[in-house]
CSV table of C-alpha atoms in Angstrom, one decimal:
chain,number,residue,atom,x,y,z
A,1,UNK,CA,26.0,-10.5,-0.3
A,2,UNK,CA,25.5,-7.0,-1.7
A,3,UNK,CA,23.3,-8.3,-4.5
A,4,UNK,CA,21.0,-10.0,-2.0
A,5,UNK,CA,20.6,-6.8,0.0
A,6,UNK,CA,19.9,-4.8,-3.2
A,7,UNK,CA,17.3,-7.4,-4.4
A,8,UNK,CA,15.7,-7.5,-0.9
A,9,UNK,CA,15.5,-3.7,-0.8
A,10,UNK,CA,14.0,-3.6,-4.3
A,11,UNK,CA,11.4,-6.1,-3.3
A,12,UNK,CA,10.5,-3.9,-0.3
A,13,UNK,CA,9.9,-1.0,-2.7
A,14,UNK,CA,7.7,-3.2,-4.9
A,15,UNK,CA,5.6,-4.3,-1.9
A,16,UNK,CA,5.1,-0.7,-0.7
A,17,UNK,CA,4.2,0.5,-4.2
A,18,UNK,CA,1.8,-2.4,-4.6
A,19,UNK,CA,0.0,-1.7,-1.3
A,20,UNK,CA,-0.1,2.0,-2.3
A,21,UNK,CA,-1.9,1.2,-5.5
A,22,UNK,CA,-4.0,-1.7,-4.1
A,23,UNK,CA,-4.6,-1.1,-0.4
A,24,UNK,CA,-6.6,-3.9,1.3
A,25,UNK,CA,-9.6,-1.6,1.9
A,26,UNK,CA,-10.9,1.5,0.1
A,27,UNK,CA,-11.8,3.4,3.2
A,28,UNK,CA,-12.0,3.2,7.0
A,29,UNK,CA,-14.1,5.3,9.4
A,30,UNK,CA,-12.8,7.6,12.1
A,31,UNK,CA,-14.8,9.5,14.7
A,32,UNK,CA,-14.2,13.2,15.0
A,33,UNK,CA,-13.1,13.8,18.6
A,34,UNK,CA,-13.1,17.6,18.9
A,35,UNK,CA,-15.5,20.3,18.2
A,36,UNK,CA,-14.5,22.6,15.3
A,37,UNK,CA,-12.0,20.2,13.7
A,38,UNK,CA,-11.4,21.0,10.0
A,39,UNK,CA,-10.5,19.1,6.9
A,40,UNK,CA,-9.5,21.6,4.3
A,41,UNK,CA,-12.4,24.2,4.2
A,42,UNK,CA,-14.9,21.8,5.8
A,43,UNK,CA,-15.7,22.1,9.5
A,44,UNK,CA,-16.6,18.8,11.2
A,45,UNK,CA,-18.9,18.4,14.2
A,46,UNK,CA,-17.8,16.4,17.2
A,47,UNK,CA,-18.7,12.7,17.1
A,48,UNK,CA,-19.3,12.8,13.3
A,49,UNK,CA,-18.0,9.8,11.4
A,50,UNK,CA,-15.3,10.7,8.8
A,51,UNK,CA,-14.3,8.1,6.2
A,52,UNK,CA,-10.7,8.1,5.1
A,53,UNK,CA,-9.9,6.6,1.8
A,54,UNK,CA,-6.4,5.2,1.2
A,55,UNK,CA,-7.5,4.2,-2.3
A,56,UNK,CA,-8.3,7.8,-3.2
A,57,UNK,CA,-5.4,9.4,-1.2
A,58,UNK,CA,-2.9,7.0,-2.8
A,59,UNK,CA,-4.0,8.2,-6.3
A,60,UNK,CA,-4.0,11.9,-5.5
A,61,UNK,CA,-1.7,13.8,-8.0
A,62,UNK,CA,-1.2,16.5,-5.3
A,63,UNK,CA,0.9,14.0,-3.4
A,64,UNK,CA,2.1,11.5,-6.0
A,65,UNK,CA,3.6,12.1,-9.4
A,66,UNK,CA,1.9,9.9,-12.0
A,67,UNK,CA,-0.2,8.4,-9.2
A,68,UNK,CA,-1.8,5.5,-11.1
A,69,UNK,CA,1.6,4.4,-12.6
A,70,UNK,CA,3.4,1.5,-10.8
A,71,UNK,CA,6.8,3.1,-9.9
A,72,UNK,CA,8.5,1.2,-7.0
A,73,UNK,CA,11.6,3.5,-7.3
A,74,UNK,CA,9.5,6.4,-5.9
A,75,UNK,CA,10.5,4.9,-2.6
A,76,UNK,CA,14.3,4.7,-3.3
A,77,UNK,CA,15.1,7.1,-0.4
A,78,UNK,CA,13.4,4.8,2.1
A,79,UNK,CA,16.0,2.8,4.1
A,80,UNK,CA,13.4,0.4,5.6
A,81,UNK,CA,9.7,-0.1,6.2
A,82,UNK,CA,9.8,1.8,9.5
A,83,UNK,CA,11.0,4.9,7.8
A,84,UNK,CA,7.8,4.9,5.7
A,85,UNK,CA,5.8,6.0,8.8
A,86,UNK,CA,8.1,9.1,9.1
A,87,UNK,CA,8.4,10.1,5.5
A,88,UNK,CA,4.8,9.3,4.3
A,89,UNK,CA,2.7,9.3,7.5
A,90,UNK,CA,0.1,11.6,6.1
A,91,UNK,CA,-0.3,10.2,2.6
A,92,UNK,CA,0.5,6.5,2.7
A,93,UNK,CA,-2.2,4.7,4.8
A,94,UNK,CA,-2.5,1.1,3.8
A,95,UNK,CA,-2.6,0.0,7.5
A,96,UNK,CA,-4.6,3.0,8.8
A,97,UNK,CA,-3.1,5.8,10.9
A,98,UNK,CA,-2.8,7.3,14.3
A,99,UNK,CA,-3.8,5.5,17.4
A,100,UNK,CA,-5.8,2.9,15.5
A,101,UNK,CA,-3.0,1.9,13.0
A,102,UNK,CA,-2.7,-1.8,12.5
A,103,UNK,CA,-0.4,-3.1,15.3
A,104,UNK,CA,0.9,-5.9,13.0
A,105,UNK,CA,1.9,-3.7,10.1
A,106,UNK,CA,5.7,-4.2,10.5
A,107,UNK,CA,5.3,-8.0,10.9
A,108,UNK,CA,3.0,-8.2,7.9
A,109,UNK,CA,5.4,-6.2,5.7
A,110,UNK,CA,8.4,-8.3,6.8
A,111,UNK,CA,6.6,-11.6,6.3
A,112,UNK,CA,5.3,-10.6,2.9
A,113,UNK,CA,8.8,-9.6,1.8
A,114,UNK,CA,10.3,-12.8,3.1
A,115,UNK,CA,7.6,-15.1,1.5
A,116,UNK,CA,7.6,-13.3,-1.9
A,117,UNK,CA,11.4,-13.4,-2.0
A,118,UNK,CA,11.4,-17.1,-1.4
A,119,UNK,CA,8.7,-17.7,-4.0
A,120,UNK,CA,10.5,-15.6,-6.6
A,121,UNK,CA,13.7,-17.7,-6.1
A,122,UNK,CA,11.8,-20.9,-7.0
A,123,UNK,CA,9.1,-19.9,-9.4
A,124,UNK,CA,8.3,-17.8,-12.4
A,125,UNK,CA,5.1,-15.8,-12.4
A,126,UNK,CA,3.2,-14.5,-15.5
A,127,UNK,CA,0.1,-12.4,-15.6
A,128,UNK,CA,-2.4,-14.0,-17.9
A,129,UNK,CA,-5.4,-11.7,-17.4
A,130,UNK,CA,-6.5,-8.2,-18.2
A,131,UNK,CA,-6.4,-5.5,-15.5
A,132,UNK,CA,-8.3,-6.9,-12.4
A,133,UNK,CA,-11.9,-5.8,-12.0
A,134,UNK,CA,-12.6,-4.7,-8.4
A,135,UNK,CA,-16.2,-4.9,-7.3
A,136,UNK,CA,-16.2,-2.0,-4.7
A,137,UNK,CA,-17.0,-4.1,-1.6
A,138,UNK,CA,-15.3,-3.1,1.7
A,139,UNK,CA,-12.2,-5.1,0.8
A,140,UNK,CA,-10.6,-4.6,-2.6
A,141,UNK,CA,-10.6,-8.1,-3.9
A,142,UNK,CA,-10.7,-9.4,-7.4
A,143,UNK,CA,-11.8,-12.7,-8.9
A,144,UNK,CA,-10.5,-11.7,-12.4
A,145,UNK,CA,-6.8,-11.7,-11.8
A,146,UNK,CA,-5.0,-14.9,-13.1
A,147,UNK,CA,-1.3,-15.8,-12.8
A,148,UNK,CA,0.5,-18.6,-14.4
A,149,UNK,CA,3.2,-20.2,-12.1
A,150,UNK,CA,6.0,-22.4,-13.3
A,151,UNK,CA,9.1,-23.8,-11.6
A,152,UNK,CA,12.5,-22.3,-12.4
């Protein structure tokens, strides 16, 4: 039905906004492949290691209005997950980028959407904790986020 498609599309926007705000990793390394490459005003040397931070990039007000605010509708114009790579390829990097992008990103996004959609149909979820405390390890995980789950 039309309502199902609208709900499914809205869930996709929620998932993308969630991974924008809470990417799985705060940074990933990349090796500079050419001499004289530049990032802004900084010249990089060949074979140097450059760390790219999706966590910082996804909160940069230069690219995102109200970057720390959860706003799934910022992705309203996206017709599907694959269009994300075209529209946001330089500023949305939850799965990495370029030649080393995660090969399973489309499968992961589709599976998350399907599983969350099925869970939301059968259960109610309520946040019963403060804002999660992230400890700054390589992966952004939290042991302070608690959810109450009840059957519908």
